[in-house]
PDB file of C-alpha atoms in Angstrom:
ATOM      1  CA  UNK A  75     119.168  73.919 126.823  1.00 60.00           C
ATOM      2  CA  UNK A  76     118.240  77.582 126.577  1.00 73.00           C
ATOM      3  CA  UNK A  77     115.901  78.007 123.571  1.00 76.00           C
ATOM      4  CA  UNK A  78     117.271  81.521 123.050  1.00 74.00           C
ATOM      5  CA  UNK A  79     120.666  79.971 122.237  1.00 75.00           C
ATOM      6  CA  UNK A  80     119.270  78.160 119.191  1.00 81.00           C
ATOM      7  CA  UNK A  81     120.726  79.844 116.052  1.00 83.00           C
ATOM      8  CA  UNK A  82     117.401  81.012 114.477  1.00 88.00           C
ATOM      9  CA  UNK A  83     116.080  82.297 117.817  1.00 88.00           C
ATOM     10  CA  UNK A  84     119.399  83.915 118.711  1.00 88.00           C
ATOM     11  CA  UNK A  85     119.489  85.655 115.319  1.00 92.00           C
ATOM     12  CA  UNK A  86     115.929  86.978 115.760  1.00 93.00           C
ATOM     13  CA  UNK A  87     116.730  88.153 119.288  1.00 93.00           C
ATOM     14  CA  UNK A  88     119.891  89.862 118.062  1.00 95.00           C
ATOM     15  CA  UNK A  89     117.850  91.645 115.404  1.00 95.00           C
ATOM     16  CA  UNK A  90     115.414  92.846 118.057  1.00 95.00           C
ATOM     17  CA  UNK A  91     118.364  93.935 120.197  1.00 96.00           C
ATOM     18  CA  UNK A  92     119.795  96.102 117.427  1.00 96.00           C
ATOM     19  CA  UNK A  93     116.345  97.537 116.686  1.00 96.00           C
ATOM     20  CA  UNK A  94     115.875  98.591 120.315  1.00 96.00           C
ATOM     21  CA  UNK A  95     119.420  99.992 120.452  1.00 96.00           C
ATOM     22  CA  UNK A  96     118.741 102.007 117.281  1.00 97.00           C
ATOM     23  CA  UNK A  97     115.543 103.390 118.825  1.00 96.00           C
ATOM     24  CA  UNK A  98     117.458 104.359 121.966  1.00 96.00           C
ATOM     25  CA  UNK A  99     120.137 106.105 119.900  1.00 95.00           C
ATOM     26  CA  UNK A 100     117.454 108.003 117.973  1.00 96.00           C
ATOM     27  CA  UNK A 101     115.526 109.052 121.095  1.00 96.00           C
ATOM     28  CA  UNK A 102     118.468 109.758 123.405  1.00 94.00           C
ATOM     29  CA  UNK A 103     119.272 113.309 122.213  1.00 93.00           C
ATOM     30  CA  UNK A 104     115.953 114.636 123.525  1.00 91.00           C
ATOM     31  CA  UNK A 105     114.742 111.848 125.865  1.00 91.00           C
ATOM     32  CA  UNK A 106     117.994 111.492 127.809  1.00 90.00           C
ATOM     33  CA  UNK A 107     118.018 108.759 130.434  1.00 86.00           C
ATOM     34  CA  UNK A 108     114.419 107.859 129.578  1.00 91.00           C
ATOM     35  CA  UNK A 109     115.347 106.891 126.011  1.00 94.00           C
ATOM     36  CA  UNK A 110     115.409 103.143 126.728  1.00 94.00           C
ATOM     37  CA  UNK A 111     111.970 103.152 128.372  1.00 94.00           C
ATOM     38  CA  UNK A 112     110.595 105.307 125.569  1.00 96.00           C
ATOM     39  CA  UNK A 113     112.102 102.901 123.034  1.00 96.00           C
ATOM     40  CA  UNK A 114     110.070 100.049 124.578  1.00 96.00           C
ATOM     41  CA  UNK A 115     106.915 102.182 124.407  1.00 96.00           C
ATOM     42  CA  UNK A 116     107.669 103.043 120.767  1.00 97.00           C
ATOM     43  CA  UNK A 117     108.273  99.388 119.922  1.00 96.00           C
ATOM     44  CA  UNK A 118     104.965  98.440 121.553  1.00 96.00           C
ATOM     45  CA  UNK A 119     103.071 101.110 119.616  1.00 96.00           C
ATOM     46  CA  UNK A 120     104.665  99.956 116.358  1.00 96.00           C
ATOM     47  CA  UNK A 121     103.639  96.356 117.014  1.00 94.00           C
ATOM     48  CA  UNK A 122     100.067  97.405 117.807  1.00 94.00           C
ATOM     49  CA  UNK A 123      99.866  99.502 114.642  1.00 95.00           C
ATOM     50  CA  UNK A 124     100.944  96.504 112.578  1.00 92.00           C
ATOM     51  CA  UNK A 125      98.274  94.419 114.331  1.00 91.00           C
ATOM     52  CA  UNK A 126      95.504  96.970 113.726  1.00 92.00           C
ATOM     53  CA  UNK A 127      93.814  94.909 110.952  1.00 90.00           C
ATOM     54  CA  UNK A 128      93.721  91.935 113.324  1.00 88.00           C
ATOM     55  CA  UNK A 129      92.232  94.134 116.057  1.00 90.00           C
ATOM     56  CA  UNK A 130      89.507  95.288 113.661  1.00 91.00           C
ATOM     57  CA  UNK A 131      88.655  91.648 112.935  1.00 87.00           C
ATOM     58  CA  UNK A 132      88.589  91.014 116.676  1.00 87.00           C
ATOM     59  CA  UNK A 133      86.057  93.763 117.340  1.00 90.00           C
ATOM     60  CA  UNK A 134      83.909  92.645 114.418  1.00 89.00           C
ATOM     61  CA  UNK A 135      83.879  89.151 115.903  1.00 85.00           C
ATOM     62  CA  UNK A 136      82.813  90.638 119.246  1.00 86.00           C
ATOM     63  CA  UNK A 137      79.960  92.475 117.530  1.00 89.00           C
ATOM     64  CA  UNK A 138      78.824  89.280 115.786  1.00 88.00           C
ATOM     65  CA  UNK A 139      78.834  87.366 119.063  1.00 86.00           C
ATOM     66  CA  UNK A 140      76.887  90.199 120.676  1.00 86.00           C
ATOM     67  CA  UNK A 141      74.315  90.020 117.863  1.00 87.00           C
ATOM     68  CA  UNK A 142      73.615  86.311 118.346  1.00 88.00           C
ATOM     69  CA  UNK A 143      73.897  86.406 122.159  1.00 84.00           C
ATOM     70  CA  UNK A 144      70.088  86.195 122.703  1.00 85.00           C
ATOM     71  CA  UNK A 145      69.949  83.057 120.544  1.00 89.00           C
ATOM     72  CA  UNK A 146      72.904  81.564 122.419  1.00 86.00           C
ATOM     73  CA  UNK A 147      71.148  82.247 125.714  1.00 86.00           C
ATOM     74  CA  UNK A 148      67.958  80.636 124.398  1.00 89.00           C
ATOM     75  CA  UNK A 149      69.894  77.508 123.469  1.00 88.00           C
ATOM     76  CA  UNK A 150      71.541  77.410 126.889  1.00 86.00           C
ATOM     77  CA  UNK A 151      68.111  77.577 128.517  1.00 85.00           C
ATOM     78  CA  UNK A 152      66.643  74.912 126.215  1.00 87.00           C
ATOM     79  CA  UNK A 153      69.528  72.463 126.676  1.00 85.00           C
ATOM     80  CA  UNK A 154      70.551  73.310 130.230  1.00 83.00           C
ATOM     81  CA  UNK A 155      70.403  69.641 131.271  1.00 84.00           C
ATOM     82  CA  UNK A 156      72.088  68.197 128.172  1.00 85.00           C
ATOM     83  CA  UNK A 157      75.604  69.507 127.601  1.00 86.00           C
ATOM     84  CA  UNK A 158      76.190  67.440 124.454  1.00 89.00           C
ATOM     85  CA  UNK A 159      72.998  68.704 122.832  1.00 88.00           C
ATOM     86  CA  UNK A 160      73.966  72.267 123.779  1.00 87.00           C
ATOM     87  CA  UNK A 161      77.404  71.857 122.210  1.00 88.00           C
ATOM     88  CA  UNK A 162      75.884  70.566 118.963  1.00 90.00           C
ATOM     89  CA  UNK A 163      73.264  73.324 118.867  1.00 89.00           C
ATOM     90  CA  UNK A 164      75.847  76.032 119.507  1.00 87.00           C
ATOM     91  CA  UNK A 165      78.082  74.569 116.817  1.00 87.00           C
ATOM     92  CA  UNK A 166      75.247  74.705 114.283  1.00 90.00           C
ATOM     93  CA  UNK A 167      74.424  78.284 115.270  1.00 88.00           C
ATOM     94  CA  UNK A 168      78.017  79.497 114.996  1.00 86.00           C
ATOM     95  CA  UNK A 169      78.407  77.745 111.649  1.00 86.00           C
ATOM     96  CA  UNK A 170      75.173  79.106 110.172  1.00 88.00           C
ATOM     97  CA  UNK A 171      75.968  82.641 111.313  1.00 82.00           C
ATOM     98  CA  UNK A 172      79.662  82.339 110.379  1.00 81.00           C
ATOM     99  CA  UNK A 173      80.708  83.354 113.862  1.00 79.00           C
ATOM    100  CA  UNK A 174      83.696  81.876 115.627  1.00 73.00           C
ATOM    101  CA  UNK A 175      83.431  81.623 119.434  1.00 67.00           C
ATOM    102  CA  UNK A 176      87.223  81.935 119.710  1.00 66.00           C
ATOM    103  CA  UNK A 177      87.770  84.668 117.138  1.00 61.00           C
ATOM    104  CA  UNK A 178      89.545  87.687 118.475  1.00 60.00           C
ATOM    105  CA  UNK A 179      92.505  86.181 120.302  1.00 69.00           C
ATOM    106  CA  UNK A 180      94.800  87.070 117.397  1.00 64.00           C
ATOM    107  CA  UNK A 181      96.342  90.268 118.818  1.00 66.00           C
ATOM    108  CA  UNK A 182      97.187  88.512 122.072  1.00 73.00           C
ATOM    109  CA  UNK A 183      98.766  85.494 120.409  1.00 79.00           C
ATOM    110  CA  UNK A 184     100.670  87.531 117.818  1.00 78.00           C
ATOM    111  CA  UNK A 185     102.202  89.690 120.548  1.00 84.00           C
ATOM    112  CA  UNK A 186     103.557  86.699 122.454  1.00 87.00           C
ATOM    113  CA  UNK A 187     106.786  86.418 120.388  1.00 89.00           C
ATOM    114  CA  UNK A 188     107.494  90.139 120.798  1.00 90.00           C
ATOM    115  CA  UNK A 189     106.812  90.068 124.536  1.00 91.00           C
ATOM    116  CA  UNK A 190     108.996  86.968 124.860  1.00 92.00           C
ATOM    117  CA  UNK A 191     111.706  88.794 122.931  1.00 93.00           C
ATOM    118  CA  UNK A 192     111.530  91.858 125.187  1.00 94.00           C
ATOM    119  CA  UNK A 193     111.597  89.570 128.235  1.00 94.00           C
ATOM    120  CA  UNK A 194     114.700  87.798 126.893  1.00 93.00           C
ATOM    121  CA  UNK A 195     116.443  91.039 125.919  1.00 93.00           C
ATOM    122  CA  UNK A 196     116.335  92.281 129.493  1.00 94.00           C
ATOM    123  CA  UNK A 197     117.049  88.988 131.253  1.00 91.00           C
ATOM    124  CA  UNK A 198     120.209  87.789 129.455  1.00 91.00           C
ATOM    125  CA  UNK A 199     123.710  89.148 130.018  1.00 91.00           C
ATOM    126  CA  UNK A 200     124.736  88.186 126.490  1.00 91.00           C
ATOM    127  CA  UNK A 201     122.807  88.279 123.215  1.00 91.00           C
ATOM    128  CA  UNK A 202     124.055  86.137 120.311  1.00 86.00           C
ATOM    129  CA  UNK A 203     127.492  85.989 121.918  1.00 87.00           C
ATOM    130  CA  UNK A 204     127.974  89.714 122.645  1.00 90.00           C
ATOM    131  CA  UNK A 205     127.459  91.729 125.817  1.00 93.00           C
ATOM    132  CA  UNK A 206     123.939  93.040 126.402  1.00 94.00           C
ATOM    133  CA  UNK A 207     124.255  96.819 126.751  1.00 93.00           C
ATOM    134  CA  UNK A 208     120.518  97.168 127.364  1.00 93.00           C
ATOM    135  CA  UNK A 209     120.941  95.944 130.942  1.00 92.00           C
ATOM    136  CA  UNK A 210     122.798  99.145 131.792  1.00 90.00           C
ATOM    137  CA  UNK A 211     119.720 101.314 131.196  1.00 91.00           C
ATOM    138  CA  UNK A 212     117.537 102.454 134.087  1.00 88.00           C
ATOM    139  CA  UNK A 213     114.328 104.397 134.733  1.00 85.00           C
ATOM    140  CA  UNK A 214     114.243 106.496 137.906  1.00 81.00           C
ATOM    141  CA  UNK A 215     117.068 104.370 139.254  1.00 81.00           C
ATOM    142  CA  UNK A 216     115.341 101.044 138.504  1.00 84.00           C
ATOM    143  CA  UNK A 217     117.158  98.782 136.050  1.00 89.00           C
ATOM    144  CA  UNK A 218     115.072  97.803 133.026  1.00 92.00           C
ATOM    145  CA  UNK A 219     116.333  94.264 133.458  1.00 92.00           C
ATOM    146  CA  UNK A 220     115.255  93.925 137.112  1.00 90.00           C
ATOM    147  CA  UNK A 221     111.913  92.781 138.456  1.00 88.00           C
ATOM    148  CA  UNK A 222     110.026  94.077 141.492  1.00 84.00           C
ATOM    149  CA  UNK A 223     112.129  92.100 143.980  1.00 79.00           C
ATOM    150  CA  UNK A 224     115.501  92.514 142.282  1.00 76.00           C
ATOM    151  CA  UNK A 225     114.813  96.223 141.817  1.00 64.00           C
ATOM    152  CA  UNK A 226     115.076  96.994 145.524  1.00 66.00           C
ATOM    153  CA  UNK A 227     115.517  99.650 146.802  1.00 74.00           C
ATOM    154  CA  UNK A 228     114.344 101.493 143.640  1.00 75.00           C
ATOM    155  CA  UNK A 229     110.792 100.136 143.691  1.00 83.00           C
ATOM    156  CA  UNK A 230     108.868 103.373 143.101  1.00 86.00           C
ATOM    157  CA  UNK A 231     108.940 102.979 139.312  1.00 86.00           C
ATOM    158  CA  UNK A 232     107.827  99.343 139.605  1.00 89.00           C
ATOM    159  CA  UNK A 233     104.941 100.238 141.892  1.00 90.00           C
ATOM    160  CA  UNK A 234     103.762 102.997 139.543  1.00 91.00           C
ATOM    161  CA  UNK A 235     103.837 100.675 136.527  1.00 93.00           C
ATOM    162  CA  UNK A 236     102.010  97.891 138.374  1.00 94.00           C
ATOM    163  CA  UNK A 237      99.326 100.274 139.658  1.00 96.00           C
ATOM    164  CA  UNK A 238      98.854 101.669 136.150  1.00 97.00           C
ATOM    165  CA  UNK A 239      98.587  98.176 134.723  1.00 97.00           C
ATOM    166  CA  UNK A 240      96.073  97.105 137.385  1.00 97.00           C
ATOM    167  CA  UNK A 241      93.991 100.216 136.685  1.00 97.00           C
ATOM    168  CA  UNK A 242      93.993  99.623 132.922  1.00 97.00           C
ATOM    169  CA  UNK A 243      93.125  95.935 133.411  1.00 96.00           C
ATOM    170  CA  UNK A 244      90.160  96.868 135.608  1.00 96.00           C
ATOM    171  CA  UNK A 245      88.928  99.538 133.166  1.00 96.00           C
ATOM    172  CA  UNK A 246      89.215  97.025 130.315  1.00 94.00           C
ATOM    173  CA  UNK A 247      87.314  94.403 132.288  1.00 93.00           C
ATOM    174  CA  UNK A 248      84.484  96.838 132.999  1.00 92.00           C
ATOM    175  CA  UNK A 249      84.373  98.030 129.384  1.00 93.00           C
ATOM    176  CA  UNK A 250      84.118  94.426 128.206  1.00 89.00           C
ATOM    177  CA  UNK A 251      81.271  93.778 130.654  1.00 87.00           C
ATOM    178  CA  UNK A 252      79.365  96.797 129.368  1.00 86.00           C
ATOM    179  CA  UNK A 253      79.840  95.780 125.755  1.00 85.00           C
ATOM    180  CA  UNK A 254      79.217  92.037 125.995  1.00 75.00           C
ATOM    181  CA  UNK A 255      75.831  90.900 127.356  1.00 62.00           C
ATOM    182  CA  UNK A 256      76.043  88.595 130.359  1.00 62.00           C
ATOM    183  CA  UNK A 257      74.188  85.252 130.288  1.00 60.00           C
ATOM    184  CA  UNK A 258      71.045  85.030 132.382  1.00 56.00           C
ATOM    185  CA  UNK A 259      72.185  81.588 133.546  1.00 57.00           C
ATOM    186  CA  UNK A 260      75.891  82.050 134.252  1.00 58.00           C
ATOM    187  CA  UNK A 261      78.254  79.124 134.701  1.00 60.00           C
ATOM    188  CA  UNK A 262      78.992  78.634 138.426  1.00 59.00           C
ATOM    189  CA  UNK A 263      82.243  80.319 139.347  1.00 64.00           C
ATOM    190  CA  UNK A 264      82.673  81.887 135.920  1.00 68.00           C
ATOM    191  CA  UNK A 265      81.999  85.428 137.130  1.00 71.00           C
ATOM    192  CA  UNK A 266      84.599  85.181 139.899  1.00 77.00           C
ATOM    193  CA  UNK A 267      87.142  83.680 137.511  1.00 81.00           C
ATOM    194  CA  UNK A 268      86.489  86.389 134.905  1.00 78.00           C
ATOM    195  CA  UNK A 269      87.053  89.031 137.571  1.00 84.00           C
ATOM    196  CA  UNK A 270      90.345  87.610 138.835  1.00 87.00           C
ATOM    197  CA  UNK A 271      91.932  86.110 135.715  1.00 89.00           C
ATOM    198  CA  UNK A 272      92.826  89.413 133.962  1.00 89.00           C
ATOM    199  CA  UNK A 273      94.971  90.405 136.941  1.00 93.00           C
ATOM    200  CA  UNK A 274      97.320  87.486 136.280  1.00 94.00           C
ATOM    201  CA  UNK A 275      98.985  89.958 133.909  1.00 94.00           C
ATOM    202  CA  UNK A 276      99.840  92.192 136.872  1.00 95.00           C
ATOM    203  CA  UNK A 277     101.432  89.267 138.724  1.00 94.00           C
ATOM    204  CA  UNK A 278     103.482  88.395 135.645  1.00 94.00           C
ATOM    205  CA  UNK A 279     104.554  92.023 135.277  1.00 94.00           C
ATOM    206  CA  UNK A 280     105.787  92.065 138.889  1.00 92.00           C
ATOM    207  CA  UNK A 281     107.985  89.027 138.255  1.00 92.00           C
ATOM    208  CA  UNK A 282     109.150  90.019 134.766  1.00 93.00           C
ATOM    209  CA  UNK A 283     111.896  92.499 133.877  1.00 94.00           C
ATOM    210  CA  UNK A 284     110.747  96.112 134.145  1.00 93.00           C
ATOM    211  CA  UNK A 285     110.984  96.476 130.347  1.00 95.00           C
ATOM    212  CA  UNK A 286     108.481  93.636 129.863  1.00 95.00           C
ATOM    213  CA  UNK A 287     106.150  95.245 132.427  1.00 95.00           C
ATOM    214  CA  UNK A 288     106.442  98.500 130.493  1.00 95.00           C
ATOM    215  CA  UNK A 289     105.533  96.664 127.298  1.00 96.00           C
ATOM    216  CA  UNK A 290     102.489  95.131 128.993  1.00 96.00           C
ATOM    217  CA  UNK A 291     101.114  98.384 130.412  1.00 96.00           C
ATOM    218  CA  UNK A 292     101.607 100.183 127.083  1.00 97.00           C
ATOM    219  CA  UNK A 293      99.894  97.393 125.163  1.00 96.00           C
ATOM    220  CA  UNK A 294      97.035  97.178 127.682  1.00 96.00           C
ATOM    221  CA  UNK A 295      96.436 100.935 127.521  1.00 97.00           C
ATOM    222  CA  UNK A 296      96.540 100.797 123.722  1.00 97.00           C
ATOM    223  CA  UNK A 297      93.986  97.968 123.723  1.00 94.00           C
ATOM    224  CA  UNK A 298      91.643  99.919 126.000  1.00 96.00           C
ATOM    225  CA  UNK A 299      91.668 102.977 123.753  1.00 97.00           C
ATOM    226  CA  UNK A 300      91.635 100.983 120.527  1.00 96.00           C
ATOM    227  CA  UNK A 301      88.623  98.916 121.575  1.00 94.00           C
ATOM    228  CA  UNK A 302      86.693 102.012 122.644  1.00 95.00           C
ATOM    229  CA  UNK A 303      87.232 103.661 119.252  1.00 96.00           C
ATOM    230  CA  UNK A 304      86.614 100.567 117.120  1.00 95.00           C
ATOM    231  CA  UNK A 305      83.493  99.541 119.033  1.00 94.00           C
ATOM    232  CA  UNK A 306      81.948 102.965 118.449  1.00 93.00           C
ATOM    233  CA  UNK A 307      82.829 102.961 114.759  1.00 92.00           C
ATOM    234  CA  UNK A 308      81.959  99.361 113.927  1.00 89.00           C
ATOM    235  CA  UNK A 309      79.053  98.549 116.224  1.00 76.00           C
TER     236      UNK A 309
END
């Protein structure tokens, strides 16, 4: 059973559909054929603005973890041969300093429903029982509902978006490395995994509808700029 056919989900998706259509109608007089793509960018920016308080909490958590990083590294050195003792010691440290090792994933998790909604909007022929007019919109000849393979022969727009996303992902990865101190005794394989894992987003974007890829690159670029500003102001 398609989860998007469930009445509550279908109603939420229909609401998102009408919101995007209203944005397109508003932007079309001066954006023309690019109105649909610009509507996705506008939607992404609106979501990120709503999530700004969560992003501030995320950066503050980063700063707290950066502050106690030398103590974390000392504990790792002291208990390098006893993983259970290390886990207990780290737990006591995080508790005493009121620092959560997983704090900061809020913006990512809270965007998942919106990204899933955008994905569904541009991958279903019908929404809540009516025809999906969004599938008729294109950007430089590429349908917003097509992915990299289905978009042939109009792949130029896809390639541009994927290259932009890869560039933003790499810049974000480097910025995070500069901001967060690296452990003197790294976990084997962790550095290679940390280098490759962010680019899973690019693979997903290549397989997802173009509109979802557009959402991802806009959100990633927003995150890069947002983090740079907040880190300077809060650190």
